mmCIF file of C-alpha atoms in Angstrom:
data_model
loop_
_atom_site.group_PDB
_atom_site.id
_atom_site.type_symbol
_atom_site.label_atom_id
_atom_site.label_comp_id
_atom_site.label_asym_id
_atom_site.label_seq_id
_atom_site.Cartn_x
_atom_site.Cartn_y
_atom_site.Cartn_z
ATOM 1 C CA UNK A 1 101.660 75.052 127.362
ATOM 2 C CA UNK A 2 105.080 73.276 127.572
ATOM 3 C CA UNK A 3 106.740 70.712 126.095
ATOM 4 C CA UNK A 4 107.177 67.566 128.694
ATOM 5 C CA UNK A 5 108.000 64.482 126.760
ATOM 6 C CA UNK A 6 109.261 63.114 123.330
ATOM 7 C CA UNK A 7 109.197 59.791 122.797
ATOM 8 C CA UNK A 8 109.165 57.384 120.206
ATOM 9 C CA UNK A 9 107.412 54.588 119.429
ATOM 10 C CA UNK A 10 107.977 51.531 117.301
ATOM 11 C CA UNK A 11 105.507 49.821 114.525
ATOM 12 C CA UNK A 12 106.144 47.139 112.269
ATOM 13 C CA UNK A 13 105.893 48.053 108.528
ATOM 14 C CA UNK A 14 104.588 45.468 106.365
ATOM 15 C CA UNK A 15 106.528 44.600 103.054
ATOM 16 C CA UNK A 16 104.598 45.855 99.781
ATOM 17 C CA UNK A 17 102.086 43.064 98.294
ATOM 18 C CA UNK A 18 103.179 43.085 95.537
ATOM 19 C CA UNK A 19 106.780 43.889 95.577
ATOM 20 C CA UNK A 20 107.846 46.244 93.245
ATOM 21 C CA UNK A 21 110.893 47.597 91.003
ATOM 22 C CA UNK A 22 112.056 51.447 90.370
ATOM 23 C CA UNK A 23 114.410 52.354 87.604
ATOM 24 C CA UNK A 24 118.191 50.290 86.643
ATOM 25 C CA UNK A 25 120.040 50.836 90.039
ATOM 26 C CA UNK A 26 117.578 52.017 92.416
ATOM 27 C CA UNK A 27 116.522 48.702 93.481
ATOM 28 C CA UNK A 28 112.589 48.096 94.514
ATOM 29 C CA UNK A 29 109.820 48.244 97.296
ATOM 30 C CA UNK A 30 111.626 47.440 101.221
ATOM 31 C CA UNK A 31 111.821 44.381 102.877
ATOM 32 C CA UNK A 32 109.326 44.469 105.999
ATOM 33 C CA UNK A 33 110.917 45.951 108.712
ATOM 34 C CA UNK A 34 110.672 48.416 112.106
ATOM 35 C CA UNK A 35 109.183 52.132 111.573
ATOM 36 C CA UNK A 36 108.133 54.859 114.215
ATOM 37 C CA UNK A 37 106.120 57.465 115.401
ATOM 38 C CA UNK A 38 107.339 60.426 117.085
ATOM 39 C CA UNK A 39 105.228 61.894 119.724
ATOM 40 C CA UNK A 40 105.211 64.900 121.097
ATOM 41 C CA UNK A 41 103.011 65.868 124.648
ATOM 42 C CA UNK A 42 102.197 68.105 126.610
ATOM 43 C CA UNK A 43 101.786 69.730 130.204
ATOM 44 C CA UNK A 44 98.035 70.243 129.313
ATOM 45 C CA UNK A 45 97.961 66.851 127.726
ATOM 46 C CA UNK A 46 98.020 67.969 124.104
ATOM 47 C CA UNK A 47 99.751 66.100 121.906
ATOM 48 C CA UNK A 48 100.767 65.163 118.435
ATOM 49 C CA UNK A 49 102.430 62.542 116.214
ATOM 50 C CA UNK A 50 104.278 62.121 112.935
ATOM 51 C CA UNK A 51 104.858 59.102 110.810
ATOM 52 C CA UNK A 52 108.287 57.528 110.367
ATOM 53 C CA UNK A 53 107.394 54.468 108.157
ATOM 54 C CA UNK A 54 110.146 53.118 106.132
ATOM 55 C CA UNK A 55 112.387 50.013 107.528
ATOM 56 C CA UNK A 56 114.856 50.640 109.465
ATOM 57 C CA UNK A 57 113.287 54.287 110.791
ATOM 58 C CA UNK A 58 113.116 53.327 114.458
ATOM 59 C CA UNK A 59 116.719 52.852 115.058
ATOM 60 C CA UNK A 60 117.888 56.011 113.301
ATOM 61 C CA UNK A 61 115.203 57.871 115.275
ATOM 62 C CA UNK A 62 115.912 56.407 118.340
ATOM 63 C CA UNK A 63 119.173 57.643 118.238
ATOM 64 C CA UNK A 64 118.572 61.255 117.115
ATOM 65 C CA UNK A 65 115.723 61.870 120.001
ATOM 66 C CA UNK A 66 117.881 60.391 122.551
ATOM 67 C CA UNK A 67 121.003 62.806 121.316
ATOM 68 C CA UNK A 68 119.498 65.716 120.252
ATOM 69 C CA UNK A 69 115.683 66.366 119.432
ATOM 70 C CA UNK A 70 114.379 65.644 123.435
ATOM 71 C CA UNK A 71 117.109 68.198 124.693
ATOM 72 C CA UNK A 72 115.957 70.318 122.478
ATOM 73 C CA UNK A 73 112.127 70.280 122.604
ATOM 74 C CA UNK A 74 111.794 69.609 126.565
ATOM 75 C CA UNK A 75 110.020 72.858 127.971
ATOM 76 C CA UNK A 76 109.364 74.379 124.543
ATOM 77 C CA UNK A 77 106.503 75.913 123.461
ATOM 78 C CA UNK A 78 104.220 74.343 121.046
ATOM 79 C CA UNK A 79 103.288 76.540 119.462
ATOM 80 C CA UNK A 80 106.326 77.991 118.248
ATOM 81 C CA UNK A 81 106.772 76.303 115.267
ATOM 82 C CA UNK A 82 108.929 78.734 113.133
ATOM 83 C CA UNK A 83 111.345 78.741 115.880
ATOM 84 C CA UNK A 84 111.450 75.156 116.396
ATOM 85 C CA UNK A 85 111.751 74.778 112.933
ATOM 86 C CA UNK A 86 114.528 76.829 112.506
ATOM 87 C CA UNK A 87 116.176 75.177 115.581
ATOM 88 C CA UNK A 88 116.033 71.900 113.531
ATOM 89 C CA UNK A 89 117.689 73.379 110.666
ATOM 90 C CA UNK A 90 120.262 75.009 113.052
ATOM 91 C CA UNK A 91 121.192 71.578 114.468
ATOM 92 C CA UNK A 92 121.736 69.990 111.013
ATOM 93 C CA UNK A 93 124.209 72.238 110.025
ATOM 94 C CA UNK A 94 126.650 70.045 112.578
ATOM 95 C CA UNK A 95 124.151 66.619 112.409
ATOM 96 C CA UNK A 96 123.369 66.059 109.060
ATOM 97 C CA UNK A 97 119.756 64.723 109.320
ATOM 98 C CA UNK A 98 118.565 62.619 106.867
ATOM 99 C CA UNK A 99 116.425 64.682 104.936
ATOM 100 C CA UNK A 100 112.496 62.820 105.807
ATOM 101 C CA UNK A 101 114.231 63.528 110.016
ATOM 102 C CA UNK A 102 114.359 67.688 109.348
ATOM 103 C CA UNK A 103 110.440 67.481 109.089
ATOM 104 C CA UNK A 104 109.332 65.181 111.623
ATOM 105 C CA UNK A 105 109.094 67.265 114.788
ATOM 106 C CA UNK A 106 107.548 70.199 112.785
ATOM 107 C CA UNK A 107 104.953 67.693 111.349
ATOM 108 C CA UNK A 108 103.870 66.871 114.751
ATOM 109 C CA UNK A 109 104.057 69.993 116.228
ATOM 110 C CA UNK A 110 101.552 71.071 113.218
ATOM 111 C CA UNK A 111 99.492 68.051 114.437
ATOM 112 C CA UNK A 112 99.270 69.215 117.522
ATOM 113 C CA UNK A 113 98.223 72.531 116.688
ATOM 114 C CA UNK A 114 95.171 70.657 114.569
ATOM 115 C CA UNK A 115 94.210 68.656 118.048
ATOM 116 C CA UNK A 116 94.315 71.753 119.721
ATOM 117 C CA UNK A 117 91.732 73.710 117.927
ATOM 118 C CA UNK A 118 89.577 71.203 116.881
ATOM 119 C CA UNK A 119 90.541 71.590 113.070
ATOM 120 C CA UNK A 120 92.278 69.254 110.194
ATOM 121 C CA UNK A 121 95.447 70.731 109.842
ATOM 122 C CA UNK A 122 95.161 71.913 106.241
ATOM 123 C CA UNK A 123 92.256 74.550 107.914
ATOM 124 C CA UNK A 124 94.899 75.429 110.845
ATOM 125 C CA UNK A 125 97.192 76.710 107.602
ATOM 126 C CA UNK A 126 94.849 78.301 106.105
ATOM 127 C CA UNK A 127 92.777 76.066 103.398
ATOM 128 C CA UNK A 128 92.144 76.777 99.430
ATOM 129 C CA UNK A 129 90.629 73.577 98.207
ATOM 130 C CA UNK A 130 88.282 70.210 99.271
ATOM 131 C CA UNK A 131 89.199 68.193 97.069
ATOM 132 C CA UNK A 132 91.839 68.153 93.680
ATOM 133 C CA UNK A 133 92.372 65.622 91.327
ATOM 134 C CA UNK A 134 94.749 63.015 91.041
ATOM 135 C CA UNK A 135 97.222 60.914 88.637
ATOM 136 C CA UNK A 136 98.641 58.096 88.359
ATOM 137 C CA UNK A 137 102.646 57.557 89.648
ATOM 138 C CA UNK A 138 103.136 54.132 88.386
ATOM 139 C CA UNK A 139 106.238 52.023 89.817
ATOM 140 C CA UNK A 140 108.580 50.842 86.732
ATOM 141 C CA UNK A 141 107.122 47.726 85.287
ATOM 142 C CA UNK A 142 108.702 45.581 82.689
ATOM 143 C CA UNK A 143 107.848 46.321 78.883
ATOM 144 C CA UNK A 144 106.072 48.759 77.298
ATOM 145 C CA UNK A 145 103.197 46.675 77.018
ATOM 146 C CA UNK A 146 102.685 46.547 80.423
ATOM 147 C CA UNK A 147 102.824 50.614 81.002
ATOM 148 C CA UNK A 148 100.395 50.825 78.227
ATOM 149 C CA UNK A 149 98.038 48.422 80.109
ATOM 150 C CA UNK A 150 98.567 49.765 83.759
ATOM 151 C CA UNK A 151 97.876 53.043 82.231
ATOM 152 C CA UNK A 152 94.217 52.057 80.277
ATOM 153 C CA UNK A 153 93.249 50.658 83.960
ATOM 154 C CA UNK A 154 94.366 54.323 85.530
ATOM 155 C CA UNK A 155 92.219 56.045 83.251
ATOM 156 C CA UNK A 156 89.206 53.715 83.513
ATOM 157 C CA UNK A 157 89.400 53.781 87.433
ATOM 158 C CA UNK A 158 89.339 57.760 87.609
ATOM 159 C CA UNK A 159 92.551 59.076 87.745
ATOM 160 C CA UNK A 160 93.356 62.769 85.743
ATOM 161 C CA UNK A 161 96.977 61.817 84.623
ATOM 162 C CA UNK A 162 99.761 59.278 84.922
ATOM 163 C CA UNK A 163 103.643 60.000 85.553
ATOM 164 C CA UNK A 164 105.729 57.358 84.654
ATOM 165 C CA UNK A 165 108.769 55.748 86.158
ATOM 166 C CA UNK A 166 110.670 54.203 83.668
ATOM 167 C CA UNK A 167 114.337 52.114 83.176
ATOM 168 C CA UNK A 168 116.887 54.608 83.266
ATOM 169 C CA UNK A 169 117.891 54.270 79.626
ATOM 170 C CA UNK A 170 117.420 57.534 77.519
ATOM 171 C CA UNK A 171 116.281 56.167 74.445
ATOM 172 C CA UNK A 172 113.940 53.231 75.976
ATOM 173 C CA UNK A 173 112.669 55.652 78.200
ATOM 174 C CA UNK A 174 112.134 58.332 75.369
ATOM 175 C CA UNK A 175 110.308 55.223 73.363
ATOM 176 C CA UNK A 176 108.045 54.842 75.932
ATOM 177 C CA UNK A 177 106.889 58.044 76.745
ATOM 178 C CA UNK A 178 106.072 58.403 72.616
ATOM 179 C CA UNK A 179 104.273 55.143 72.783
ATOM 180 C CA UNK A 180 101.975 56.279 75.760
ATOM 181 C CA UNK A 181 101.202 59.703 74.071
ATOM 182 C CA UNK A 182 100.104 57.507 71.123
ATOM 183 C CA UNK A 183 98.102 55.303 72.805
ATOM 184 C CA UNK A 184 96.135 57.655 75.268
ATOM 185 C CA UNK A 185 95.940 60.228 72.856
ATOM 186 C CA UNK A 186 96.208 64.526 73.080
ATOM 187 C CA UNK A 187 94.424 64.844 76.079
ATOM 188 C CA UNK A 188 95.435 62.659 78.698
ATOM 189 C CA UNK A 189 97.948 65.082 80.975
ATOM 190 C CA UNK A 190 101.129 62.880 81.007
ATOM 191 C CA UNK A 191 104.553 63.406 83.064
ATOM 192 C CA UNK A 192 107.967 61.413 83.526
ATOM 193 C CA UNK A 193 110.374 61.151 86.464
ATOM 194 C CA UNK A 194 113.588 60.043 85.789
ATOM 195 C CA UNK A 195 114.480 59.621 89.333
ATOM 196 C CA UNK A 196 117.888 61.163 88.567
ATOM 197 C CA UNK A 197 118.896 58.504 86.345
ATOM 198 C CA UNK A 198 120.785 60.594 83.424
ATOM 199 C CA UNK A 199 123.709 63.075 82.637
ATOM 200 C CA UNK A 200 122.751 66.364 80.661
ATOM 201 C CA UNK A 201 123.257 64.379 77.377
ATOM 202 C CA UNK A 202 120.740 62.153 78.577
ATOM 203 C CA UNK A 203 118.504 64.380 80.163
ATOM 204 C CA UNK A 204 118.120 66.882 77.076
ATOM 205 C CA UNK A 205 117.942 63.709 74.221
ATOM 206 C CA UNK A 206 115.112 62.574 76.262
ATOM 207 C CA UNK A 207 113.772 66.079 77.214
ATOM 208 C CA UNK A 208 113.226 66.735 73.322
ATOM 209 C CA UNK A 209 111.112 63.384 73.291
ATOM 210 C CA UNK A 210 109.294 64.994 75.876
ATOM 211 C CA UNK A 211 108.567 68.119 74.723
ATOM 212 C CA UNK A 212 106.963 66.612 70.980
ATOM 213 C CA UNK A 213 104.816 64.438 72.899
ATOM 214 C CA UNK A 214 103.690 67.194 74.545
ATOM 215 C CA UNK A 215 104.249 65.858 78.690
ATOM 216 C CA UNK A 216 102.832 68.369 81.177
ATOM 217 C CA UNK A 217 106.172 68.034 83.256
ATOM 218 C CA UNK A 218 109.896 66.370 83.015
ATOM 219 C CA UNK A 219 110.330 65.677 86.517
ATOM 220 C CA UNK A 220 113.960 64.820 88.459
ATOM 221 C CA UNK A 221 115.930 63.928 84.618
ATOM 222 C CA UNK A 222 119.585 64.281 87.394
ATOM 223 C CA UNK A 223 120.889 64.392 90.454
ATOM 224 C CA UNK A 224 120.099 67.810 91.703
ATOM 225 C CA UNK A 225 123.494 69.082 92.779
ATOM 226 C CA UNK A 226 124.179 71.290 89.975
ATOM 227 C CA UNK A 227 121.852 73.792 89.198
ATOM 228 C CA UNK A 228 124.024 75.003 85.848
ATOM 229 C CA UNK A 229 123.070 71.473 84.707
ATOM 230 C CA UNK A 230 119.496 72.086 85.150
ATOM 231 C CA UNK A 231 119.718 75.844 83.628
ATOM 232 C CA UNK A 232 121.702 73.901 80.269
ATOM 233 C CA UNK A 233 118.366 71.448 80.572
ATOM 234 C CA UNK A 234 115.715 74.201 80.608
ATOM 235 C CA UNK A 235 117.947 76.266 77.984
ATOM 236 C CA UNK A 236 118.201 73.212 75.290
ATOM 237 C CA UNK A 237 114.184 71.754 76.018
ATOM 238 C CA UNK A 238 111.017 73.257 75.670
ATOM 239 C CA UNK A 239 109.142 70.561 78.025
ATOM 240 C CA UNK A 240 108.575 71.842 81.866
ATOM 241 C CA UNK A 241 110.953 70.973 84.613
ATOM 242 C CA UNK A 242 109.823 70.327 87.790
ATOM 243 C CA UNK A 243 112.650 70.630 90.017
ATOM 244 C CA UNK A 244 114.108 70.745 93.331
ATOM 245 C CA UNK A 245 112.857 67.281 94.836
ATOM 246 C CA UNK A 246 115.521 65.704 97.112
ATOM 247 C CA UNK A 247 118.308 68.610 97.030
ATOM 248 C CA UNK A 248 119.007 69.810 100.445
ATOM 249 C CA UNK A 249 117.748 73.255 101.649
ATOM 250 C CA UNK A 250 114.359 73.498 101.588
ATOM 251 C CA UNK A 251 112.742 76.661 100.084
ATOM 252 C CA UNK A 252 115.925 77.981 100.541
ATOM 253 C CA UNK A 253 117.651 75.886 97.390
ATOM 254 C CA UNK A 254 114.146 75.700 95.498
ATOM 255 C CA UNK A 255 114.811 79.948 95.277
ATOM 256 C CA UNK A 256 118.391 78.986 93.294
ATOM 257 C CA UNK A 257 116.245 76.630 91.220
ATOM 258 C CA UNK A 258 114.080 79.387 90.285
ATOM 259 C CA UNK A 259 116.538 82.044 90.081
ATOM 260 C CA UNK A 260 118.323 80.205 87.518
ATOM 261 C CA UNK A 261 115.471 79.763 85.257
ATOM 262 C CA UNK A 262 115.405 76.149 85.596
ATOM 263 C CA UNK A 263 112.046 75.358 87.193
ATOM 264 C CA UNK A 264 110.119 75.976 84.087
ATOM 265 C CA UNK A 265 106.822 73.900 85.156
ATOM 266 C CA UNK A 266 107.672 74.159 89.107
ATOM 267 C CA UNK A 267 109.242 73.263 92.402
ATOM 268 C CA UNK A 268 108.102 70.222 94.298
ATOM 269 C CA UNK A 269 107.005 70.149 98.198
ATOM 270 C CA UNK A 270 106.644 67.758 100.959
ATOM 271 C CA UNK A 271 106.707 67.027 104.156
ATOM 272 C CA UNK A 272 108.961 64.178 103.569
ATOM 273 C CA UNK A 273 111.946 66.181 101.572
ATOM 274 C CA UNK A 274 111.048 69.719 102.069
ATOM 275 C CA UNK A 275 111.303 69.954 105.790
ATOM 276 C CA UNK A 276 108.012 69.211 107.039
ATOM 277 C CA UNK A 277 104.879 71.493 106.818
ATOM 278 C CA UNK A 278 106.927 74.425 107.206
ATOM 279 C CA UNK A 279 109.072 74.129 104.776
ATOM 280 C CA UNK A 280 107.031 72.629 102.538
ATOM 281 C CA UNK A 281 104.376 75.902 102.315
ATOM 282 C CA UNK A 282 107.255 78.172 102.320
ATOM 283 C CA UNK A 283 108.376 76.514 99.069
ATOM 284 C CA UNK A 284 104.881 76.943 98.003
ATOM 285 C CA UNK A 285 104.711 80.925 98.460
ATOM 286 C CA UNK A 286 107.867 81.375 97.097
ATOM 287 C CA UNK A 287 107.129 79.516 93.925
ATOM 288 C CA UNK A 288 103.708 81.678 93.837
ATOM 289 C CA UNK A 289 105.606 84.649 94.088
ATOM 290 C CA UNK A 290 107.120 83.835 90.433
ATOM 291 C CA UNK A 291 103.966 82.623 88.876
ATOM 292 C CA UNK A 292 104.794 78.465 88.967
ATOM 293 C CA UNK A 293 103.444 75.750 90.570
ATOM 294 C CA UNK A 294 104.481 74.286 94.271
ATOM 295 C CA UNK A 295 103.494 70.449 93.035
ATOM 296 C CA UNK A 296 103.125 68.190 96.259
ATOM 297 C CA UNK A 297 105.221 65.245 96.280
ATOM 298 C CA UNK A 298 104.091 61.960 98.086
ATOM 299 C CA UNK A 299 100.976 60.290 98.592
ATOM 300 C CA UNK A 300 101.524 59.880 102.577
ATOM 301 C CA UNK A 301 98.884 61.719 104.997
ATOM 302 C CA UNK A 302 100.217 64.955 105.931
ATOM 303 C CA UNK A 303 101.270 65.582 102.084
ATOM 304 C CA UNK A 304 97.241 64.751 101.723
ATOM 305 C CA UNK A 305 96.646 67.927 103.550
ATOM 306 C CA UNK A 306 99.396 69.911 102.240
ATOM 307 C CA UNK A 307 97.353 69.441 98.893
ATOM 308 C CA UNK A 308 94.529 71.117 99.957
ATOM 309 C CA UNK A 309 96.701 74.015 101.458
ATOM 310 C CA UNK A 310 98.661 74.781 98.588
ATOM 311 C CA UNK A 311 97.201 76.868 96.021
ATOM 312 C CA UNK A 312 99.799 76.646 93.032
ATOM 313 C CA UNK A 313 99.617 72.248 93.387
ATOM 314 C CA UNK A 314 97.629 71.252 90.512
ATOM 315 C CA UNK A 315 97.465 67.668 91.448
ATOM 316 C CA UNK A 316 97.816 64.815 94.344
ATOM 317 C CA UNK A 317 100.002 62.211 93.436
ATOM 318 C CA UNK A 318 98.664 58.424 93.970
ATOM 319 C CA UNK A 319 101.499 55.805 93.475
ATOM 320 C CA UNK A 320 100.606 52.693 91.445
ATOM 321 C CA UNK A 321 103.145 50.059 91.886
ATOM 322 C CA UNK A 322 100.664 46.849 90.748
ATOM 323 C CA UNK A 323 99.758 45.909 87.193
ATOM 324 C CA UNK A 324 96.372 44.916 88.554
ATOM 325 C CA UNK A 325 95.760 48.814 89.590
ATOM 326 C CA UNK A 326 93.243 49.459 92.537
ATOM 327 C CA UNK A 327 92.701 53.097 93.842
ATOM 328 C CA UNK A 328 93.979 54.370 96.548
ATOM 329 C CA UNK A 329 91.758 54.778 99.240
ATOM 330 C CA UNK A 330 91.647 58.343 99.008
ATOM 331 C CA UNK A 331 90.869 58.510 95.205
ATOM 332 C CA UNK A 332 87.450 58.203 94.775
ATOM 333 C CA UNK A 333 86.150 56.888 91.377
ATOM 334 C CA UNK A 334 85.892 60.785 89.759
ATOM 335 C CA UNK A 335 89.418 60.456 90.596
ATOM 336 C CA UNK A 336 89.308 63.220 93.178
ATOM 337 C CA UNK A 337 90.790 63.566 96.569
ATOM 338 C CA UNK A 338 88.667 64.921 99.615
ATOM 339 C CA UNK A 339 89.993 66.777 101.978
ATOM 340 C CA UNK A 340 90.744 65.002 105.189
ATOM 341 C CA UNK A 341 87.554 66.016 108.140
ATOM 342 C CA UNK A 342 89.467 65.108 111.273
ATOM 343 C CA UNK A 343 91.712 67.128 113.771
ATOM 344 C CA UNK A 344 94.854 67.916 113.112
ATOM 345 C CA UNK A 345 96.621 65.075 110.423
ATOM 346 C CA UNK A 346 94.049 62.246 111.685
ATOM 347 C CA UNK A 347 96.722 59.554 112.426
ATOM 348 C CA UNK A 348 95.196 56.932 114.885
ATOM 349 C CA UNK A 349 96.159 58.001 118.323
ATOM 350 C CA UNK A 350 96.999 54.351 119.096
ATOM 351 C CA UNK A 351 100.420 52.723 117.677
ATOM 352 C CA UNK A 352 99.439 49.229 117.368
ATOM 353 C CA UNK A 353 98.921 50.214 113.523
ATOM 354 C CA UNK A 354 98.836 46.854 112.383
ATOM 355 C CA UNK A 355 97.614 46.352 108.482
ATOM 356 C CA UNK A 356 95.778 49.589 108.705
ATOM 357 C CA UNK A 357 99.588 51.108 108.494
ATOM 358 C CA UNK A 358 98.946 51.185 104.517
ATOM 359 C CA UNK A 359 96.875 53.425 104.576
ATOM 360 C CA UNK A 360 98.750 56.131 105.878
ATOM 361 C CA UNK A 361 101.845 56.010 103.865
ATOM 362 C CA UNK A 362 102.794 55.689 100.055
ATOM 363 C CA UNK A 363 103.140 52.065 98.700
ATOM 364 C CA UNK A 364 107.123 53.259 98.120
ATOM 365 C CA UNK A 365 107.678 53.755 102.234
#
C-alpha cells in the first residue's frame, strides 16, 4: 500500500456560544473562522483524516502540504509511522512547525491504520481502559463567586474533579484556589493551571497556597523554557507539578523535565502539543518508566482515545467555558468517559461538518 494523495480540505469553525475569557493577557475563545482536515489516501483506497480546527488553520496548512508534507508522503508507506514520524521531526528542524502541525500527518496515518483493521484506534495501540473519569477544566470566569458556582454545577452533573483557570494574579489566584478547597471540601480532587502566567516568585507564593489546600496537581505556573526554574519550583513546593505542556520536543524535552526532578505529579500528552499519537504514547512510557503519570491534555477526539491507551492518565479532561455548565457529550452523568466503538478515530468521513464540528474538538479550538 502506497501513499497517492494528500490533500486538504477546508471547514468552517463556528465561534464558541458563549464566548469565553482565559487568564490577564491571553485573550478568549476565537472569532469564527476557516479550519481543515488533512487527508491522507491510498492506492488501495484506504484512507485517513486528522482535525485542524482552530481559525485560521486552513491557510497555514495549505501552505505547509503544498511545500513540504505532499513531497514528502507521496509513495510512502502507511504504515510506517515511526519513520514518517521521525521524517516530520527531521523537517522541523529547518521549518519550524507550529507545534498542533508536527502531529497531524501521524494522527491520520494512525487513523488510517484504525480503518484498516477494522478497530478504534486506541485497540490498534494497544488498549488498557473503557472508560476513565473526568473533571472539570473551567474557562476563567469573573469573581470568585462565580467559580464557586460553576464548580457546585460540575459536581452535581458527574464530573470527578475541576482544574481551574484563573486571572493571572498570584495572590487572587492563590485566594481562589483556598476558597474552592473550602467550599467543596477534603475530597473533591482539585488542580490549577496557570497557563504560564507567573515568574518563580509567583509561581512558588502561589505553589505554597497550593500545597495547604491540598490540589492534586499545579499545572503550567511558567513559561516552560527553563527547566532550572521548574527544578527551583519543585525544590521550594510540596504540591505536584505537572509539566512539560507546550515546550517543544516531545518526549524528548518531557525526559529533561523528569531528569531534573521537576515533574513531581507528571508530564502531560497530546496529540495536539506532543506530536501526535506517537509522540504522545512515547511520553507516556517514558513517564511510566519513572513511576508518574502521562496526564492527557485536551478534550478533542483523538486525545479521547489516547485516554484509554495510556495507562499512567488518571483522568480525561472536559473543558467548561459556560457558567450554565452542560456535559460534554462524552461525559456521561457518572461522569465517565467510554471508550470510542468505531474504526480508527471515528471522524465523519464527509467534510461538510457543519454544527456537528463541536463535537469533535475542545470548546477552546
Amino acid at each position: 500500500m502506497k501513499i497517492t494523495h494528500v490533500e486538504v480540505h477546508r471547514i468552517h469553525v463556528p465561534a464558541a456560544d458563549p464566548p469565553f475569557q482565559w487568564r490577564h493577557g491571553l485573550g478568549g475563545s476565537a472569532p469564527a473562522g476557516e479550519g481543515a482536515v488533512l487527508r491522507i489516501g491510498t492506492d488501495e483506497g484506504a484512507e485517513g483524516v486528522a482535525l485542524f480546527a482552530r481559525p485560521g488553520a486552513a491557510v497555514m496548512l495549505d501552505d505547509l502540504v503544498d511545500r513540504v508534507f505532499r513531497e514528502e508522503l507521496l509513495g510512502q508507506d502507511p504504515f510506517q509511522r515511526e519513520w514518517l514520524w521521525h521524517r516530520v521531526w527531521e523537517l522541523d528542524r529547518i521549518q519550524e512547525l507550529p507545534l498542533p502541525t508536527l502531529g497531524l500527518i501521524d494522527i491520520a496515518l494512525w487513523d488510517l491504520a484504525g480503518r484498516v483493521s477494522g478497530q478504534p484506534t486506541w485497540q490498534v495501540l494497544g488498549g488498557f481502559r473503557t472508560e476513565i473519569p473526568a473533571y472539570a477544566s473551567t474557562s476563567t470566569f469573573a469573581t470568585t463567586e462565580e467559580f464557586l458556582d460553576v464548580a457546585d454545577q460540575c459536581l452535581e452533573l458527574g464530573y470527578h474533579g475541576i482544574k481551574l483557570h484563573a486571572w493571572g494574579d498570584a495572590t487572587r489566584d492563590a485566594a481562589l484556589c483556598v476558597a474552592l478547597r473550602e467550599h467543596v471540601g477534603p475530597d473533591v480532587p482539585l488542580m490549577y493551571d496557570g497557563s504560564a502566567g507567573f515568574d518563580l516568585p509567583d509561581a512558588i507564593r502561589l505553589g505554597r497556597a497550593l500545597s495547604e489546600a491540598d490540589y492534586l496537581w499545579y499545572e503550567e505556573p511558567m513559561r516552560e523554557f527553563s527547566i532550572t526554574a521548574y527544578q527551583r519550583l519543585a525544590e521550594a513546593t510540596d504540591v505536584p507539578l505537572l509539566v512539560g505542556e507546550t515546550s517543544d520536543g516531545a518526549h524528548m524535552n518531557s525526559a529533561d523535565f523528569i531528569k531534573s526532578g521537576a515533574a513531581t505529579f507528571g508530564v502531560r500528552a497530546s496529540t495536539t502539543l506532543r506530536g501526535g499519537i506517537t509522540g504522545a504514547m512515547r511520553t507516556a512510557h517514558l513517564a511510566d518508566a519513572y513511576r508518574i503519570r502521562a496526564e492527557v491534555h485536551g478534550s478533542d477526539i483523538p486525545n479521547h482515545h489516547l485516554c484509554m491507551a495510556i495507562s499512567n492518565t488518571t483522568y480525561y479532561e472536559s473543558l467548561v467555558t459556560s457558567r450554565t455548565v452542560v456535559r460534554e457529550r462524552h461525559v456521561d452523568a457518572a461522569g465517565l468517559v467510554h471508550a470510542p466503538q468505531g474504526p480508527g478515530i471515528s471522524l465523519p468521513a464527509h467534510f461538510d461538518y457543519g454544527p456537528e464540528l463541536r463535537q469533535f474538538v475542545e470548546p477552546g479550538a
